[in-house]
Coordinates of C-alpha atoms in Angstrom, one line a residue:
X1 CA 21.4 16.5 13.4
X2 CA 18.5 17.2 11.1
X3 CA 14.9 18.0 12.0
X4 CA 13.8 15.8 9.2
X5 CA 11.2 13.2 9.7
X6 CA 9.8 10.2 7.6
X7 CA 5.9 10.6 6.3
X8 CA 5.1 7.1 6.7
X9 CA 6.6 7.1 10.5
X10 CA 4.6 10.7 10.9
X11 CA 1.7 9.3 9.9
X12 CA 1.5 5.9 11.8
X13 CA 2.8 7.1 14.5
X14 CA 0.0 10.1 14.8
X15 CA -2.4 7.9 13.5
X16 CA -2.2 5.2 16.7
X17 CA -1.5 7.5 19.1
X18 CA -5.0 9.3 17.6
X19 CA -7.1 5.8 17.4
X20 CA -5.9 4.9 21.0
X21 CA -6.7 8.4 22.6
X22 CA -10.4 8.0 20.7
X23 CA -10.3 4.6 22.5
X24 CA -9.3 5.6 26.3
X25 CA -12.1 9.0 25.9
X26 CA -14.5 6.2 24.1
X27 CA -13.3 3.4 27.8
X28 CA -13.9 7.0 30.2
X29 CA -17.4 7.7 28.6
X30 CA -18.3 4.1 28.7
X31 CA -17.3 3.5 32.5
X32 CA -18.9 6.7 33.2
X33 CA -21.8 5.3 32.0
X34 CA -21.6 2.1 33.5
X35 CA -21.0 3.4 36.9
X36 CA -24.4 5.5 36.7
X37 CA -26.0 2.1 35.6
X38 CA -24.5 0.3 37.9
X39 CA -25.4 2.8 41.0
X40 CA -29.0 2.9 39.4
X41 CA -29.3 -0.9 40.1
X42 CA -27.4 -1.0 43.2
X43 CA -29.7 1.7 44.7
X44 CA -32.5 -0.5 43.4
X45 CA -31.7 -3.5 44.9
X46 CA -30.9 -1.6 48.4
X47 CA -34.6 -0.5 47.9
X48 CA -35.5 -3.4 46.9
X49 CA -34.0 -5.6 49.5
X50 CA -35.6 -2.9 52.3
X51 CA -38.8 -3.8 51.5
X52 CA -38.8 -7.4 51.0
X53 CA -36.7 -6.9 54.5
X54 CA -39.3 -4.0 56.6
X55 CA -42.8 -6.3 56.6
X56 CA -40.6 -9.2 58.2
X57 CA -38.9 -7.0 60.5
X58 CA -42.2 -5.5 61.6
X59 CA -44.0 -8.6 62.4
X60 CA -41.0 -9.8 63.8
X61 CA -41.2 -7.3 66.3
X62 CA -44.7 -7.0 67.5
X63 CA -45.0 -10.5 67.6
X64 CA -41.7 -10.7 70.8
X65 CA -43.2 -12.1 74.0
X66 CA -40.7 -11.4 76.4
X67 CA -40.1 -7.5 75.4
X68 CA -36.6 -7.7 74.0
X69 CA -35.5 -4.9 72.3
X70 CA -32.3 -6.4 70.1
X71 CA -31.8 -9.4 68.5
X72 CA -29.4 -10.1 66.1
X73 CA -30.8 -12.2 63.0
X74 CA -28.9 -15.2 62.8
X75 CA -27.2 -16.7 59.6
X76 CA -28.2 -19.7 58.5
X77 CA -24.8 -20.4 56.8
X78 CA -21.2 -18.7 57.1
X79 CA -20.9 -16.0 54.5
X80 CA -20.1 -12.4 53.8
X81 CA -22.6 -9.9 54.3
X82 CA -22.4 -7.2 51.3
X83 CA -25.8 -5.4 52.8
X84 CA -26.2 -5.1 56.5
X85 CA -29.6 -3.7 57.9
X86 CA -30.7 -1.9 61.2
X87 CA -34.4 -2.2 62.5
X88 CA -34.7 1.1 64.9
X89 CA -37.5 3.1 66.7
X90 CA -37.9 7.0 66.3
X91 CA -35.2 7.6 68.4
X92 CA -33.0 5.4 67.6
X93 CA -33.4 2.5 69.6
X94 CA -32.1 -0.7 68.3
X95 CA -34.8 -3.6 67.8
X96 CA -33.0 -5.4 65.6
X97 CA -30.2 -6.1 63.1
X98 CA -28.3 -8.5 60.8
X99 CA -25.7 -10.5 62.4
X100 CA -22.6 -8.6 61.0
X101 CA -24.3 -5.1 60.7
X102 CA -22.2 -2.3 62.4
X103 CA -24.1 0.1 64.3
X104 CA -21.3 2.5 63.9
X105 CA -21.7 3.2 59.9
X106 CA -25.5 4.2 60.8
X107 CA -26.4 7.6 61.8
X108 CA -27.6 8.6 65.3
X109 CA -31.1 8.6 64.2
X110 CA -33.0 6.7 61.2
X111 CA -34.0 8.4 58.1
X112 CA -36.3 7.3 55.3
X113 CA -34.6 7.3 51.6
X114 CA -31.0 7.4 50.6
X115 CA -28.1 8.9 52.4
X116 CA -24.3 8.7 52.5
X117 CA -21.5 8.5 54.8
X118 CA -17.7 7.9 54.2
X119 CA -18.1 4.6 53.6
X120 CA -21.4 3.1 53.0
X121 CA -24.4 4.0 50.8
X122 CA -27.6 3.9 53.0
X123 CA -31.6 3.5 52.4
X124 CA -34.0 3.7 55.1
X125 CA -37.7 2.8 55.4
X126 CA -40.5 3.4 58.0
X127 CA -43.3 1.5 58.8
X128 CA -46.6 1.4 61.5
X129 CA -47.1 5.6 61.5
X130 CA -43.4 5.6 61.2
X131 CA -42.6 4.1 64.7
X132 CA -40.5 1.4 63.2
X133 CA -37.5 2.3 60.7
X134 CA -35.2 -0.4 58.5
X135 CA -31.9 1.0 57.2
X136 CA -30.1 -1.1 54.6
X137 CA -26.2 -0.4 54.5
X138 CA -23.9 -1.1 51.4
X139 CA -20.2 -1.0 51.4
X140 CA -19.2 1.6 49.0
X141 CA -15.9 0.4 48.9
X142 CA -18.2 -2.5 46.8
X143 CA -18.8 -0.3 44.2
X144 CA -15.8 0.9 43.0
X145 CA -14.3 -2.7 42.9
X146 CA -17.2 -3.3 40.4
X147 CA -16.8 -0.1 38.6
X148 CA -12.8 -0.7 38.6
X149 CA -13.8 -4.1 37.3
X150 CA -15.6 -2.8 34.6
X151 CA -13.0 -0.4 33.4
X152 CA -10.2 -2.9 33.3
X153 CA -12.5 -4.9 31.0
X154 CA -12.9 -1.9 28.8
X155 CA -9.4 -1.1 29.1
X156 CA -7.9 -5.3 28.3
X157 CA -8.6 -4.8 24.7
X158 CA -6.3 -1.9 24.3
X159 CA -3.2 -3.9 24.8
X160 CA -3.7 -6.2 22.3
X161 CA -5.3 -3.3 20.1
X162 CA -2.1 -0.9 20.4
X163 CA 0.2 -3.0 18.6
X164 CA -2.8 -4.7 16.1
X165 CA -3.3 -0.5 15.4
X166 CA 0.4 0.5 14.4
X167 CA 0.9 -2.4 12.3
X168 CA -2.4 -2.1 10.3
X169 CA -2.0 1.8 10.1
X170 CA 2.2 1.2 9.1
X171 CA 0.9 -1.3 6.7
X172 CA -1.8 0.7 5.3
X173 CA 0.1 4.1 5.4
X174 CA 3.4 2.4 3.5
X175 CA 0.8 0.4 0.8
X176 CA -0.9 3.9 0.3
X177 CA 3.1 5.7 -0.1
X178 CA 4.2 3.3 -2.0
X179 CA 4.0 5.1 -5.4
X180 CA 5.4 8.2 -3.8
X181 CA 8.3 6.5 -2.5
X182 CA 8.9 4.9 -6.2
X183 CA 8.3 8.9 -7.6
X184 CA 11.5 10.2 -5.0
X185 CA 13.7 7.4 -6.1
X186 CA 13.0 7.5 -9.3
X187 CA 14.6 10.9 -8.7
X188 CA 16.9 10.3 -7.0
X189 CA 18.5 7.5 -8.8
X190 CA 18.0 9.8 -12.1
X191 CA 21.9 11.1 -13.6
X192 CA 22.9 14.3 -13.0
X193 CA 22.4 15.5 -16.2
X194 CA 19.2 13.6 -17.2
X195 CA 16.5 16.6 -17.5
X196 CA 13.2 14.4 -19.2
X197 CA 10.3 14.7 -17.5
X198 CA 9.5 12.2 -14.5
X199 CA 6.6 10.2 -14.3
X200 CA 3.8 11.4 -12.3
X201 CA 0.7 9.4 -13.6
X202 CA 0.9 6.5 -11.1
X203 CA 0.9 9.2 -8.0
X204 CA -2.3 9.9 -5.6
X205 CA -4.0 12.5 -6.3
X206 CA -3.0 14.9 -3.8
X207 CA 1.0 14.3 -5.2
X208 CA 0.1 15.2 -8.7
X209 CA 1.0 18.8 -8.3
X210 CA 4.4 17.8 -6.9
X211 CA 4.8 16.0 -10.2
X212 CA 4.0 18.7 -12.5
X213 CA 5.9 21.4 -10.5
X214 CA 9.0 19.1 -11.1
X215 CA 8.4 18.8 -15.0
X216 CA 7.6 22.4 -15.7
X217 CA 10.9 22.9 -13.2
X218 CA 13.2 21.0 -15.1
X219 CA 12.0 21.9 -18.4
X220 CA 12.7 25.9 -17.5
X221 CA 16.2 24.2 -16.4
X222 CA 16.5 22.5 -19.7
X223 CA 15.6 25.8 -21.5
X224 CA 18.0 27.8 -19.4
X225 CA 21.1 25.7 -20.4
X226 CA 20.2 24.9 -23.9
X227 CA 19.5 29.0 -24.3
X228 CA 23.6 29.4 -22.8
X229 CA 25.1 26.7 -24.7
X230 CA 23.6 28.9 -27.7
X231 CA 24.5 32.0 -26.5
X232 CA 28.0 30.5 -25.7
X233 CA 28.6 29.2 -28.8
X234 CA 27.0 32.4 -30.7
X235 CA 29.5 34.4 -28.7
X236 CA 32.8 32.7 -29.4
X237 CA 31.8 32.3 -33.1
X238 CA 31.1 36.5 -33.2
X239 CA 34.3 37.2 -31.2
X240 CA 36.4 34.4 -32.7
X241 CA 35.3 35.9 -36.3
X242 CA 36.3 39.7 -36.5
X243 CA 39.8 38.9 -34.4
X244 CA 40.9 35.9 -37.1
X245 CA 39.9 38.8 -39.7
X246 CA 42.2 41.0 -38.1
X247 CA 45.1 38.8 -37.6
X248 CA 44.8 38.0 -41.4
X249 CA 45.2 41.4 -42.7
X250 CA 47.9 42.1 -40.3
X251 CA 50.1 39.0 -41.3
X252 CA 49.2 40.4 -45.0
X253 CA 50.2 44.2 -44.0
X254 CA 53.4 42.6 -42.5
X255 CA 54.3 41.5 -46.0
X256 CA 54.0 44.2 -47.8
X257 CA 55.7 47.0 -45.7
X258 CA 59.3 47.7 -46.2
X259 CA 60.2 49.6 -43.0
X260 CA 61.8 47.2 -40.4
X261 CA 60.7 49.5 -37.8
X262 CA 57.3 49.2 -39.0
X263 CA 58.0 45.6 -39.5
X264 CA 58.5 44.9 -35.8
X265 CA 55.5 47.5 -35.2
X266 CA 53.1 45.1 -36.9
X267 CA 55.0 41.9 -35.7
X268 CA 53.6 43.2 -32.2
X269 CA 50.2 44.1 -33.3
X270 CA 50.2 40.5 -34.5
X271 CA 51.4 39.1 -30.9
X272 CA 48.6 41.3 -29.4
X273 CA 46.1 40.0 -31.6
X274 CA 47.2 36.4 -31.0
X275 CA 47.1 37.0 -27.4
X276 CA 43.6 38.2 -27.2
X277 CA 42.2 35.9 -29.6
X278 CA 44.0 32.6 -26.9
X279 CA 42.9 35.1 -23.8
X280 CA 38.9 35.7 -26.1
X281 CA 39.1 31.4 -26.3
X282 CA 39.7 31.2 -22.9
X283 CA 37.5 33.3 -21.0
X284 CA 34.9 32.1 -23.3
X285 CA 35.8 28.8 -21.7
X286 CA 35.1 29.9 -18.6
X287 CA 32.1 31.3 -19.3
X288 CA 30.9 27.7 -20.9
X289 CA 32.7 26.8 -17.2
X290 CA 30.8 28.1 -15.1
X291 CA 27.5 28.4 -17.1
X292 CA 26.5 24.3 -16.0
X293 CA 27.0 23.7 -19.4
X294 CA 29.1 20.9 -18.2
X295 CA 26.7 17.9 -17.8
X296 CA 25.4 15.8 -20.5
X297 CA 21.9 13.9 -20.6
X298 CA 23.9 11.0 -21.8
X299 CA 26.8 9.1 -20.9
X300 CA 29.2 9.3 -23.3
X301 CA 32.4 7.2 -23.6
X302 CA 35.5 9.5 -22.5
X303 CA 38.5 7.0 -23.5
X304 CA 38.4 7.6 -27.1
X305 CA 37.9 11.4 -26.7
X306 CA 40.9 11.7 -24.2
X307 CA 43.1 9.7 -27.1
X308 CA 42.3 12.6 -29.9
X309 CA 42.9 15.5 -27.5
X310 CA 46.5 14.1 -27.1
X311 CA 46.6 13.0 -30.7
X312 CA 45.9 16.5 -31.5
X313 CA 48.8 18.0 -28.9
X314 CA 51.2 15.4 -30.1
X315 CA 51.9 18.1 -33.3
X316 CA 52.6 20.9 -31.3
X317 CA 54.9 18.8 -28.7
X318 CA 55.8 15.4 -30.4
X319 CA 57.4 12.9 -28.2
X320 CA 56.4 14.6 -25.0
X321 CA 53.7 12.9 -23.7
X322 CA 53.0 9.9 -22.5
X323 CA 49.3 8.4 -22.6
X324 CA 47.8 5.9 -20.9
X325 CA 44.3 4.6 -21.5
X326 CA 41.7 1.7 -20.0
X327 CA 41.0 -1.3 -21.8
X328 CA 37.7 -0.4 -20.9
X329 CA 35.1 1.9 -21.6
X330 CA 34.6 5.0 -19.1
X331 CA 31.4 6.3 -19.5
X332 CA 30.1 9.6 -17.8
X333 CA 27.6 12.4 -18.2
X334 CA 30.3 14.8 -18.6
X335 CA 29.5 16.6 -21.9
X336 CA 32.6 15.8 -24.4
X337 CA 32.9 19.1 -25.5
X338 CA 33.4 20.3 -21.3
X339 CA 35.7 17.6 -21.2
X340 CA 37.5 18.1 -23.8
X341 CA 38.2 21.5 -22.5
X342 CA 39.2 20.4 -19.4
X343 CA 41.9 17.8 -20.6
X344 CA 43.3 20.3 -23.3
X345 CA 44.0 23.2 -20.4
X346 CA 45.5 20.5 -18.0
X347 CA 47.9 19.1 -20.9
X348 CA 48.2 22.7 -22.0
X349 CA 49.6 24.0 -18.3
X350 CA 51.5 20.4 -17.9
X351 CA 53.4 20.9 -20.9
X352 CA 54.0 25.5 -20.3
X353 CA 55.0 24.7 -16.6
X354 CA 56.5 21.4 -16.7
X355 CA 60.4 20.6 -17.6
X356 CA 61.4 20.0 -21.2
X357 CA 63.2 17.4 -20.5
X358 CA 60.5 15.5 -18.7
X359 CA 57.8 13.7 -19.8
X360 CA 54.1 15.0 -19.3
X361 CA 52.0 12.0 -18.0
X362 CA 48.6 11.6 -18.7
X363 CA 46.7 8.4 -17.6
X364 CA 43.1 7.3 -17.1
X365 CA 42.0 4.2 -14.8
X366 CA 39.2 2.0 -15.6
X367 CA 37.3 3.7 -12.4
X368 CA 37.2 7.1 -14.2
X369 CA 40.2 8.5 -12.5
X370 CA 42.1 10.8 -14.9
X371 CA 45.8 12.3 -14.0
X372 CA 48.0 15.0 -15.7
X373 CA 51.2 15.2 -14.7
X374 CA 54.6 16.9 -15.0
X375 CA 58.3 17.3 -14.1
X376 CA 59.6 20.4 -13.4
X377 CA 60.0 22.4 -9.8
X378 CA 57.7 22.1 -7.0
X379 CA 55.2 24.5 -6.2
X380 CA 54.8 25.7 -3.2
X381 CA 51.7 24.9 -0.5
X382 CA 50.8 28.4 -0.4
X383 CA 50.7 29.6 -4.7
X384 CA 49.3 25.2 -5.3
X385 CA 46.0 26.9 -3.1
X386 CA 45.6 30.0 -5.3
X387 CA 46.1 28.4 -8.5
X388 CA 42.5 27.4 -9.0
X389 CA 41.6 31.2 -8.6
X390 CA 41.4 33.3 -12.7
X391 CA 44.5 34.7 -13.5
X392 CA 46.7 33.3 -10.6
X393 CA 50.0 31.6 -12.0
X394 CA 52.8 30.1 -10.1
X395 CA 56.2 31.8 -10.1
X396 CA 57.6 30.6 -13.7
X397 CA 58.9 32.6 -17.1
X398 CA 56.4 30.6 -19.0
X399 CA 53.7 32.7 -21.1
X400 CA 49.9 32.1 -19.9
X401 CA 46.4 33.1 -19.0
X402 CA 46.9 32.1 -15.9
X403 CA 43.2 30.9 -16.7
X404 CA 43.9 26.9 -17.9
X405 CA 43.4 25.5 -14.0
X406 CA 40.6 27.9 -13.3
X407 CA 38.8 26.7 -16.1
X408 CA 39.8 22.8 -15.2
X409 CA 38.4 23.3 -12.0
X410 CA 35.4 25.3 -13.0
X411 CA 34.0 22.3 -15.3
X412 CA 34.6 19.9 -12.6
X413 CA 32.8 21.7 -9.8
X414 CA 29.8 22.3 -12.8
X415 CA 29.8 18.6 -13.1
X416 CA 29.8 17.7 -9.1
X417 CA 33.7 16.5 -9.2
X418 CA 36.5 17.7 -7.7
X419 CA 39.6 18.5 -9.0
X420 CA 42.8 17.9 -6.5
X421 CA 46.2 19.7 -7.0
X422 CA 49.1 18.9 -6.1
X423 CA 53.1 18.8 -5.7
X424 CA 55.4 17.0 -5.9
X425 CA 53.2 14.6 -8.6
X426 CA 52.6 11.0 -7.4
X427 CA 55.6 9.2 -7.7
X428 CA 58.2 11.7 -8.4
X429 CA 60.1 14.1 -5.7
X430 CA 58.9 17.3 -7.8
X431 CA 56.6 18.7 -10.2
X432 CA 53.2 18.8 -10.3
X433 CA 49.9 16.7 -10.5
X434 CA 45.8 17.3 -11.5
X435 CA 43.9 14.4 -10.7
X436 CA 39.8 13.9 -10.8
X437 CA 37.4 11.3 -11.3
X438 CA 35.4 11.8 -14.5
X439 CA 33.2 8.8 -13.7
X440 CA 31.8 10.1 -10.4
X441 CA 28.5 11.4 -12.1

């Protein structure tokens, strides 16, 4: 599982859930708001309605004939009575009221201004020397149905804005990423071995560093393997030099001695220095191997190349080998000269390890997929695992490095392939096989 996550989601995701918390803090300030208003003009109206209500109530009052002390006001119609009022004296007597007021949601005793109880919002007025109180009663329960209300109506727009939001910010976000996304796969799409600079003039602003981190990278890369090529090749040229020299005047001081004994002496001077030129060529090789020296900027065509490296073996073991080529062409950034060296230590160990009397196969597919193969006794599980490791060699009386496969699979692990071994070969009951994909990269 990676921890990895995508900018563009990052970013419209954050984005909404930012705009749409703004938008529920912006709904909570606004109903706040609206609830003060709202209880300032409620209040107002109680106060209001008090004392349009108090001068009526009072004449009402003094003007009784017959003494009563309560009447209910009557309704002229049926309807629903949001403010209730109590007319009262001093002490609380009841002198009058509306016809659904509850004498229960009213204190004991009446009080001028604005009061509360559980469930009502109250405003009382007095009148004649304050013998003669009016209370007005609200429902407070009527209030927060208007003050829910008005938050839901805040609060509607957001379900249509949510989605509106993460569609505009996705759209907007992916417009604005859209020439970084075309930066990473023009990277990503680049070969393996292609090391030019990438274009970073079309990027935002803020991606331009990324841009020219990348270029100076790769061009310290490209320095880096140009510099080892040239040391590589400086190195093999200075070693190969002096040792050729020496082998020369051997083979000319084996001439001109008489001695047999010093004869043979010289004949295995001459062995010694044949043997450490071929083990000097090698483990140069493998230096060039392992140095990722082994990817071109190019493709390069490896058919034709693969047909001279057995053209060239075909002198040293005419009539062995058998080649088969593509009609095709089989282009990859392996550098030639890497492959080349590749090919030329697998025909090399085919043809040391393999039977004489069989025929050393070597075959390359349209798709890239190049085999070597030979007769000979099978190797076991066990030595077929070490023989990728420098200077390992399978049991056998055949002279070697026991560098060639270590080399093989060095280039191919430079070049991102992978080289498989193994025994018996394909389609025989012994032997053994080398098999990659040069096309892969």
């Amino acid at each position: 599982m990676t921890n990895k996550t995508s900018l563009q989601k990052s970013l419209g995701i954050g984005l909404t859930l930012g705009v749409t918390l703004l938008w529920l803090l912006g709904v909570t300030a606004s109903g706040l708001v609206a609830q003060h208003e709202m209880n300032e003009v409620f209040d107002s109206a109680l106060e209001e309605t008090a004392q349009r209500i108090l001068p009526l109530a009072v004449t009402d009052i003094l003007n009784r004939e017959n003494g009563a002390s309560n009447q209910r006001a009557p309704a002229l119609k049926d309807h629903d009575e949001y403010l209730t009022y109590l007319v009262r004296d001093r002490q609380g007597n009841l002198l009058l009221q509306s016809h659904d007021a509850d004498p229960g949601v009213f204190g004991p005793l009446p009080q001028e201004g604005f009061s509360n109880t559980s469930t009502h919002r109250i405003y009382g007025a007095s009148a004649v020397s304050e013998t003669i109180y009016l209370e007005v009663a609200e429902p407070l329960a009527h209030r927060r149905e208007a003050a829910l209300e008005a938050g839901l109506a805040l609060l509607m727009p957001l379900t249509f804005l949510i989605p509106v939001s993460l569609l505009g910010i996705w759209w907007i976000v992916r417009l604005s990423l859209r020439k970084v996304v075309d930066f990473q796969q023009s990277i990503e799409f680049r070969g393996a071995g292609d090391l030019s600079p990438v274009a970073g003039d079309q990027l935002p602003q803020e991606f331009e560093p990324i841009a020219l981190a990348v270029n100076r990278l790769l061009e310290r890369l490209h320095r880096a393997l140009e510099t080892e090529r040239s040391f590589t090749a400086n190195s093999a040229h200075e070693l190969r030099t002096p040792l050729a020299t020496a082998l020369a005047k051997v083979q000319r001081l084996k001439t001109r001695v008489q001695s047999d004994q010093l004869k043979a002496d010289v004949a295995d001077i001459e062995k010694s220095l044949r043997s450490l030129s071929v083990l000097s060529g090698k483990l140069l090789e493998l230096a060039k191997a392992e140095g990722a020296g082994a990817i071109s900027q190019n493709r390069h065509d490896l058919v034709p190349i693969l047909a001279m490296i057995v053209g060239d073996f075909e002198s040293h073991a005419p009539g062995r080998m058998t080649l088969t080529l593509p009609e095709s062409e089989v282009n990859s950034f392996l550098d030639p000269d890497a492959f080349a060296i590749l090919v030329r230590n697998l025909i090399e160990n085919a043809l040391k390890h393999g039977s004489p009397e069989q025929q050393v196969e070597i075959s390359m597919a349209a798709d890239g997929t190049l085999r070597v193969s030979n007769g000979g006794n099978l190797v076991p599980q066990d030595q077929l695992a070490r023989l990728r490791n420098r200077f390992a060699r399978s049991k056998t009386d055949a002279t070697g490095s026991g560098l060639g496969l270590a080399i093989a699979d060095a280039i191919a692990t430079g070049a991102g392939m992978t080289l498989h071994l193994q025994s018996p070969a394909t389609g025989r009951q012994d032997g053994f096989e080398a098999e990659l994909n040069v096309a892969c990269i």
